[in-house]
Coordinates of C-alpha atoms and ligand atoms in Angstrom, one line a residue:
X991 CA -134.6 -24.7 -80.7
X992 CA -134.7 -20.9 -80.4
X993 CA -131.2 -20.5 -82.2
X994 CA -132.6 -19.2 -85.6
X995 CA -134.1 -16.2 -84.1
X996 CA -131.9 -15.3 -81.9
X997 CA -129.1 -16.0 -84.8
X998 CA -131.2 -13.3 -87.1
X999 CA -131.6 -11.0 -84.1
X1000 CA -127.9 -11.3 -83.6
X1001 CA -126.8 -10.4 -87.6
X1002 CA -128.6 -6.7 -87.0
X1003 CA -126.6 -7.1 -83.7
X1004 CA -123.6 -7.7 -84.3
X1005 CA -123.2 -4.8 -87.2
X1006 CA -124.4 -2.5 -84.9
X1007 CA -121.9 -3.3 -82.6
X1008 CA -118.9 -3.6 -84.5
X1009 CA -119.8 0.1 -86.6
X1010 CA -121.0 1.6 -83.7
X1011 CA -118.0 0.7 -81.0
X1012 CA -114.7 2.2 -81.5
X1013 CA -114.5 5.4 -81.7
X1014 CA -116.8 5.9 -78.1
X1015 CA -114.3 3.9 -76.0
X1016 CA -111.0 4.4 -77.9
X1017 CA -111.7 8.2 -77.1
X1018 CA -110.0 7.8 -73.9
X1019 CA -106.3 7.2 -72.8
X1020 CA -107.1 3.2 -72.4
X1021 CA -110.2 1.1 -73.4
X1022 CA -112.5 0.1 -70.8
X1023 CA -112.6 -3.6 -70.3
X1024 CA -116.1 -4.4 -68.9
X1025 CA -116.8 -8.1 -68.2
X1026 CA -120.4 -9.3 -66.7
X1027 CA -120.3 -12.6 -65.4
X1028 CA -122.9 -13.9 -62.9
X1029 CA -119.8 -15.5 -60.8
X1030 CA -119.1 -13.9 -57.6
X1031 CA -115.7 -11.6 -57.1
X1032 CA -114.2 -14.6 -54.9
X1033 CA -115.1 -17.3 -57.8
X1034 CA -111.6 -18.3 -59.2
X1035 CA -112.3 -17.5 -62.7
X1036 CA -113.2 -14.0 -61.1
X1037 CA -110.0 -13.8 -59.1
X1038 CA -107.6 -15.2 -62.1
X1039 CA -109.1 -12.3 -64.7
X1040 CA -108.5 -9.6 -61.7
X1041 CA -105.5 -10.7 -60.5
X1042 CA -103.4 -12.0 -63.5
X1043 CA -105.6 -11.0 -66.7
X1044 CA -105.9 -7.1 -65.7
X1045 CA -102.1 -6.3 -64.5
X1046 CA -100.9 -7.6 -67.5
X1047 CA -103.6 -5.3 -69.9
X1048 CA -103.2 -2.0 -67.6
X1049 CA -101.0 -0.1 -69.7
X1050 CA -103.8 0.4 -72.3
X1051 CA -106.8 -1.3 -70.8
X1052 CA -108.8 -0.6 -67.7
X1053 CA -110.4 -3.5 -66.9
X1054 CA -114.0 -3.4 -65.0
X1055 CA -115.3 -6.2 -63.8
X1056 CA -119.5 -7.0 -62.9
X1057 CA -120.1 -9.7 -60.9
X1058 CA -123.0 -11.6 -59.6
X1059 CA -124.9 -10.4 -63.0
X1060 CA -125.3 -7.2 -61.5
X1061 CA -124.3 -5.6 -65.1
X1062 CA -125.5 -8.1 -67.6
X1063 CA -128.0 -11.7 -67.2
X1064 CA -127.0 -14.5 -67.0
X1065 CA -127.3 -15.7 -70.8
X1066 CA -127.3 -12.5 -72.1
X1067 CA -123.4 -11.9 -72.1
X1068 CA -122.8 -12.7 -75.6
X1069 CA -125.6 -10.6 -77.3
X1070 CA -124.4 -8.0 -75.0
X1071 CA -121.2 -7.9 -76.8
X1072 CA -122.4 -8.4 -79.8
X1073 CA -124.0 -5.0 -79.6
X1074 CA -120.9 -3.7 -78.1
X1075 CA -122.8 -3.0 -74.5
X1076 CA -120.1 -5.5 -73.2
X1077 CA -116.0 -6.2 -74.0
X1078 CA -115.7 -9.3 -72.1
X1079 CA -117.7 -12.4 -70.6
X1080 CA -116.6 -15.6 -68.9
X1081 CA -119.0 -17.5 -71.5
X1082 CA -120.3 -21.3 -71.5
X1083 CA -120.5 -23.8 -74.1
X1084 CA -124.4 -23.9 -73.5
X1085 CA -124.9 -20.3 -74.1
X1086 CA -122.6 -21.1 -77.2
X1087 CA -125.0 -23.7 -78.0
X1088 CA -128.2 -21.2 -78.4
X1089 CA -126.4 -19.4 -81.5
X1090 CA -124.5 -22.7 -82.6
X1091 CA -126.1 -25.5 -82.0
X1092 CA -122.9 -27.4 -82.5
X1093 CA -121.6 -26.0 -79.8
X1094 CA -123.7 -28.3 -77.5
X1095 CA -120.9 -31.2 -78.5
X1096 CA -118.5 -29.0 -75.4
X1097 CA -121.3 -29.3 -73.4
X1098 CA -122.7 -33.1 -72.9
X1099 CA -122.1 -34.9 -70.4
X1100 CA -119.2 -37.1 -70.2
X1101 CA -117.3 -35.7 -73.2
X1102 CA -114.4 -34.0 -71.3
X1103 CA -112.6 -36.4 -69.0
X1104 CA -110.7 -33.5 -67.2
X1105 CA -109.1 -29.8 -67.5
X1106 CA -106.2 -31.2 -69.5
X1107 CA -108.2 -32.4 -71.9
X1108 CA -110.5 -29.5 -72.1
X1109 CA -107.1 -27.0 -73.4
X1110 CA -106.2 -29.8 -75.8
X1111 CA -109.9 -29.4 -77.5
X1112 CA -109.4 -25.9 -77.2
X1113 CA -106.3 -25.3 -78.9
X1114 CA -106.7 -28.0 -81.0
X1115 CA -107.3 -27.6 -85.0
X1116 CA -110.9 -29.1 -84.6
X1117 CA -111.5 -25.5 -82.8
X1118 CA -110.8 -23.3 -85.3
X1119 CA -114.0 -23.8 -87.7
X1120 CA -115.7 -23.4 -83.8
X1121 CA -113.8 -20.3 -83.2
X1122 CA -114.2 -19.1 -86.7
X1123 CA -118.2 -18.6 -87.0
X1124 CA -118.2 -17.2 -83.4
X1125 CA -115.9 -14.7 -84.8
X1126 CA -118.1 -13.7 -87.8
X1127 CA -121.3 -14.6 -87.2
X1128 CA -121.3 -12.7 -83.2
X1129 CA -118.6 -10.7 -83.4
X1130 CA -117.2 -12.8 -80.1
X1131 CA -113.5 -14.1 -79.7
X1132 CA -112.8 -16.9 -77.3
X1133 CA -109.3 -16.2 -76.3
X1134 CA -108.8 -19.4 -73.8
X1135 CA -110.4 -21.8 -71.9
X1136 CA -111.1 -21.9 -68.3
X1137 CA -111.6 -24.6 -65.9
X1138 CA -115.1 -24.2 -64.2
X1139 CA -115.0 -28.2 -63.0
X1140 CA -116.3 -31.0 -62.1
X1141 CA -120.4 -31.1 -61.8
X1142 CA -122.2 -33.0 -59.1
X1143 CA -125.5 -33.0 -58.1
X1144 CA -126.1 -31.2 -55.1
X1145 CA -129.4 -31.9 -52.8
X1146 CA -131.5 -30.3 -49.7
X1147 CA -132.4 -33.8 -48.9
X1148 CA -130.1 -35.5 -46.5
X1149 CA -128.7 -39.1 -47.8
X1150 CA -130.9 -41.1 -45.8
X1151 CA -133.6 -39.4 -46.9
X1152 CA -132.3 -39.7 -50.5
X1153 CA -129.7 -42.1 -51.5
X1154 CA -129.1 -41.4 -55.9
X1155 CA -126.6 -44.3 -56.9
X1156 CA -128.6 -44.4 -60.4
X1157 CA -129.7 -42.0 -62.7
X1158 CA -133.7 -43.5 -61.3
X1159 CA -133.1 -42.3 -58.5
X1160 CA -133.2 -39.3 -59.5
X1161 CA -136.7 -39.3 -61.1
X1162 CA -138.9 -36.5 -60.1
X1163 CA -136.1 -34.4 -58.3
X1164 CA -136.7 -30.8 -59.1
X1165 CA -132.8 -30.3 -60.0
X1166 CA -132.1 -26.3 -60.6
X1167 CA -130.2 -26.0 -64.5
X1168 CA -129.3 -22.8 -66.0
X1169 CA -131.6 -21.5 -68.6
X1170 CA -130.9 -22.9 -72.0
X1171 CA -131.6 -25.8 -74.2
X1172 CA -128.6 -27.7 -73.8
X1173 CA -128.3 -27.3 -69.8
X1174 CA -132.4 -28.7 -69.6
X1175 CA -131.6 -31.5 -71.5
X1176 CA -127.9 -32.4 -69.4
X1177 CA -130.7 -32.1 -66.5
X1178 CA -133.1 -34.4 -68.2
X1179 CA -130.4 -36.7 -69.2
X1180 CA -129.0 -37.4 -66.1
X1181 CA -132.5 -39.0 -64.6
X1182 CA -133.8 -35.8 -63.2
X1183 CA -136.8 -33.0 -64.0
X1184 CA -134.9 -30.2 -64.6
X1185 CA -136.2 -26.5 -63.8
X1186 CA -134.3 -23.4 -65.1
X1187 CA -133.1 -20.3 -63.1
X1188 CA -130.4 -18.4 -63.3
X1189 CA -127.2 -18.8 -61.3
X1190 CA -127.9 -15.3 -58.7
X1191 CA -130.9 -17.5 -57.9
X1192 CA -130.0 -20.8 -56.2
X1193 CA -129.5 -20.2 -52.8
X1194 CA -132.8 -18.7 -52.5
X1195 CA -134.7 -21.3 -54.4
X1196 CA -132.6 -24.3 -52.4
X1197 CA -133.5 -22.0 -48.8
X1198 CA -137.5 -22.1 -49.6
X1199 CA -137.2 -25.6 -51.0
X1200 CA -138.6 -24.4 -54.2
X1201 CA -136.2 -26.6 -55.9
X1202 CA -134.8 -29.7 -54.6
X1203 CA -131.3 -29.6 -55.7
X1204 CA -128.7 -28.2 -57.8
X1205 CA -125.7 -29.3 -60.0
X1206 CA -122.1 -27.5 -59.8
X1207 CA -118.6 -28.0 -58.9
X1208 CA -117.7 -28.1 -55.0
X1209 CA -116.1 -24.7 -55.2
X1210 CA -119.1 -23.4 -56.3
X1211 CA -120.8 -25.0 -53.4
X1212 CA -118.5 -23.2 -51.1
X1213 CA -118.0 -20.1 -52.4
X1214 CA -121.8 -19.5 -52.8
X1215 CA -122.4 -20.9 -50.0
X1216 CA -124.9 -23.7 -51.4
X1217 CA -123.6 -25.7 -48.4
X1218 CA -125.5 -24.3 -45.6
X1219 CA -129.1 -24.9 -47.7
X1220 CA -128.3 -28.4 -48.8
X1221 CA -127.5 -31.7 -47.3
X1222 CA -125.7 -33.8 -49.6
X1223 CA -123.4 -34.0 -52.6
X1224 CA -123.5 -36.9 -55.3
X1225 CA -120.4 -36.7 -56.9
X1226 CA -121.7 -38.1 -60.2
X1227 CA -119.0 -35.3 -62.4
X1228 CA -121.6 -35.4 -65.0
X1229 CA -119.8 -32.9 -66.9
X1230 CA -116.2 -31.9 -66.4
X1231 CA -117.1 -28.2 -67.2
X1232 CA -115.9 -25.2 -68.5
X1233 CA -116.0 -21.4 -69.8
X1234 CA -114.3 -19.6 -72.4
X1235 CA -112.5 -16.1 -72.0
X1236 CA -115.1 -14.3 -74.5
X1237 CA -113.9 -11.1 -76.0
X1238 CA -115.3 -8.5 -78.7
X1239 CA -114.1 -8.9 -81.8
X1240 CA -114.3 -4.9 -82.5
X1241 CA -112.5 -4.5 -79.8
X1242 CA -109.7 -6.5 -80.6
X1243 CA -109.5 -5.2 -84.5
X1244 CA -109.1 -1.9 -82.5
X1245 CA -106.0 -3.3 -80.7
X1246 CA -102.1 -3.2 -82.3
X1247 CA -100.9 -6.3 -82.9
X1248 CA -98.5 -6.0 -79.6
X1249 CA -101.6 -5.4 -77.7
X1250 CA -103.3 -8.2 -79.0
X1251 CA -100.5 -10.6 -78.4
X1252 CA -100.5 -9.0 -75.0
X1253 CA -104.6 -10.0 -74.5
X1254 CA -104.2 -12.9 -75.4
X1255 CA -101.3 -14.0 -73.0
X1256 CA -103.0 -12.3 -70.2
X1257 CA -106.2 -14.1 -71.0
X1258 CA -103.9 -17.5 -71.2
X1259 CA -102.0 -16.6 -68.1
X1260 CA -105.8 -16.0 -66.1
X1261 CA -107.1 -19.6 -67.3
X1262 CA -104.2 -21.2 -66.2
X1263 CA -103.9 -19.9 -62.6
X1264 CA -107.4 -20.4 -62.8
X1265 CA -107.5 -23.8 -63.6
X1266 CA -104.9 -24.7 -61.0
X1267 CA -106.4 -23.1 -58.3
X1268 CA -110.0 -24.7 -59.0
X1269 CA -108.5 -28.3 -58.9
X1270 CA -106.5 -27.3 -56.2
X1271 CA -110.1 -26.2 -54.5
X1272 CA -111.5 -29.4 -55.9
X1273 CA -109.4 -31.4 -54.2
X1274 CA -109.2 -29.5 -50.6
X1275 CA -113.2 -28.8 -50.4
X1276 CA -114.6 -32.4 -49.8
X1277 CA -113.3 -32.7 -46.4
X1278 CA -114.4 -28.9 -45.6
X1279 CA -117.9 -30.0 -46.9
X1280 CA -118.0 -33.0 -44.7
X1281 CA -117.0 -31.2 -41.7
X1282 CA -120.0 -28.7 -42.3
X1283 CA -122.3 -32.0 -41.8
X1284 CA -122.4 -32.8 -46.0
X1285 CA -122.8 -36.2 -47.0
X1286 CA -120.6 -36.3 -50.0
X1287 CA -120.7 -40.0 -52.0
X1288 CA -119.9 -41.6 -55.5
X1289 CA -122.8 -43.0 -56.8
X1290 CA -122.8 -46.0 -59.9
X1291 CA -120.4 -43.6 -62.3
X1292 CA -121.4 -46.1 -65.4
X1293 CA -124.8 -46.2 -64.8
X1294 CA -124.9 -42.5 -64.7
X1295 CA -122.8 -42.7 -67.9
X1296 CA -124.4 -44.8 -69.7
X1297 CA -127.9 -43.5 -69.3
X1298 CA -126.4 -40.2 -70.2
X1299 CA -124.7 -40.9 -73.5
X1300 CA -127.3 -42.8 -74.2
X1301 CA -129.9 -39.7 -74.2
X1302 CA -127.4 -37.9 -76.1
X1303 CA -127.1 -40.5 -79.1
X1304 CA -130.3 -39.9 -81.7
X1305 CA -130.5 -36.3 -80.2
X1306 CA -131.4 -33.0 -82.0
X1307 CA -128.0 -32.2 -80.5
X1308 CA -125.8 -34.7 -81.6
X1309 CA -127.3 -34.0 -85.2
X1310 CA -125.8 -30.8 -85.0
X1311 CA -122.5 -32.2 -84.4
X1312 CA -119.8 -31.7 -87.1
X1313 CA -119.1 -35.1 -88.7
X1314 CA -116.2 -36.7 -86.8
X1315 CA -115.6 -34.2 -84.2
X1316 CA -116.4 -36.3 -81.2
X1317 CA -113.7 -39.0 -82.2
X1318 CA -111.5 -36.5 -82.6
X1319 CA -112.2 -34.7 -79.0
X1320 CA -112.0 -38.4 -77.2
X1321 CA -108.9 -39.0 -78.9
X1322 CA -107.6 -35.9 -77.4
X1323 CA -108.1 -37.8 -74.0
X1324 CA -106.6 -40.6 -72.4
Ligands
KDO1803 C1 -124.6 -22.2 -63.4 O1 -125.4 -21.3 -63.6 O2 -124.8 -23.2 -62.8 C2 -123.1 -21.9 -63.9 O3 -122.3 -22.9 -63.2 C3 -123.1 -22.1 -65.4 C4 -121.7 -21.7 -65.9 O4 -121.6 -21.8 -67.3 C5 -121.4 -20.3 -65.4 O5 -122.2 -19.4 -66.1 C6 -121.5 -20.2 -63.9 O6 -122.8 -20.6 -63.5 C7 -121.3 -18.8 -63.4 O7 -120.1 -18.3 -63.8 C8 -121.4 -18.8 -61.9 O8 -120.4 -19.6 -61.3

């Protein structure tokens, strides 16, 4: 696991960062806001932060949005604001997971049954120590949670050519997973040999076939167009996913306390519209896919469970996991 160095790289980081930030961009009128994401500006995360996050910030923040990782890599968000090269990020729990191992718990498969129960976990108590080291130790606030959904495995090979009910079926698939340790291993877990890339890289790699499939939610399919490269979707919701508003903590020591409150309902605000208007995608894009020629198909959901719990248990992972925190999170559920 490569989180000790990059936790020691990130303690020279983050004081950097946090001595070297406010008087640059408080020398203006309004801060700057910039946020790097490798979503596209039509993604609905993207849209909620533009469109309800920034109106609500504009009297003393300009917020300047990067999309398509056009600013910052994918995976390199936080460190970026860590150093203070970045305000904002739309940040995963596996990215999480490279400074915090524990982090990894928000980010195995099966754990979150849906985007109600991924704000209880957030806003519940068991957060807090979470929230706390992420605060100190990178110099990183998570102001809310945001609904990224549910993901399926996504294939160039047609159904009759490849039919995955089980997690076997899916032995020797070159399945595209972002970068870290925690996405390889979801990858591996689920029955399949999992290659990294990052996100700006799919549709290529599914177009030349040098990967055989993918795993996202179906708005992601759509909006980057994923769809027109791949045959089939196998709706195995592997892991009801999600991203965390991130925000420098320099930054926000910089803010007054109505300004703060004011950042955090905007970032609130954005997850929620967010969140509804992912689900509302969620539902509304399977018969979309299927009239663009998709097969789209449930395959055994317990035998994909089972096999991937069953990874999890024994793991270098789940040893990182805070005593008693997983009963806690699936008591948070139904
Ligand atoms: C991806 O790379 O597959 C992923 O879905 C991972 C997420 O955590 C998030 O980074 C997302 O990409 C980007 O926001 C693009 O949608």
């Amino acid at each position: 696991m490569n989180s000790i160095t990059r936790r020691t790289l990130l303690a020279c980081a983050v004081s950097v960062g946090i001595a070297g930030f406010a008087p640059a961009s408080l020398a203006d009128d309004k801060i700057t806001l910039r946020m790097s994401t490798p979503a596209s500006e039509t993604d609905q995360r993207s849209v909620a932060l533009a469109e309800v996050f920034a109106p609500q910030v504009a009297d003393f923040a300009t917020y300047e949005p990067h999309y398509n990782g056009s600013l910052i890599a994918q995976g390199s968000e936080l460190e970026s604001i860590a150093s203070g090269d970045l305000e904002m990020s739309i940040a995963s729990a596996q990215e999480l997971a490279t400074f915090f191992p524990e982090f990894s718990i928000f980010a195995t498969g099966y754990v979150h049954q849906d985007a109600a129960h991924q704000v209880a976990v957030f806003n519940d108590p068991l957060m807090d120590p979470f929230k706390k080291k992420v605060e100190d130790e990178l110099g990183v606030k998570l102001l809310s949670v945001m609904y990224l959904g549910r993901r399926n495995v996504n294939l160039r090979q047609s159904k009759d050519e490849l039919t995955v009910m089980k997690p076997e079926d899916l032995a020797g698939v070159n399945l595209r997973m972002p970068g870290s340790d925690a996405w390889q291993f979801l990858g591996k877990a689920l029955g399949a040999n999992p290659t990294p890339m990052s996100f700006t890289e799919i549709y290529t790699a599914l177009s030349t076939g040098s990967v055989d499939g993918q795993d996202n939610p179906l708005p992601t399919v759509v909006d980057a167009k994923f769809y027109e490269v791949t045959k089939q979707v196998v709706l195995t919701s592997h892991l009801v996913d999600l991203n965390y508003i991130a925000f420098s903590k320099a930054v926000w020591d910089e803010l007054t306390p109505e300004q703060q409150a004011a950042v955090q309902k905007a970032a609130d605000d954005a997850a929620e519209s967010g969140r509804q208007a992912q689900l509302k995608k969620e539902e509304d894009l399977v018969s979309f896919l299927r009239e663009q020629g998709m097969d789209i198909y449930e395959p055994d959901l317990d035998a994909f469970r089972t096999h991937v719990q069953a990874q999890y248990v024994g793991s270098e992972f789940a040893a990182s996991w805070p005593e008693g925190v997983l009963d806690k999170i699936n008591a948070l559920g139904n």
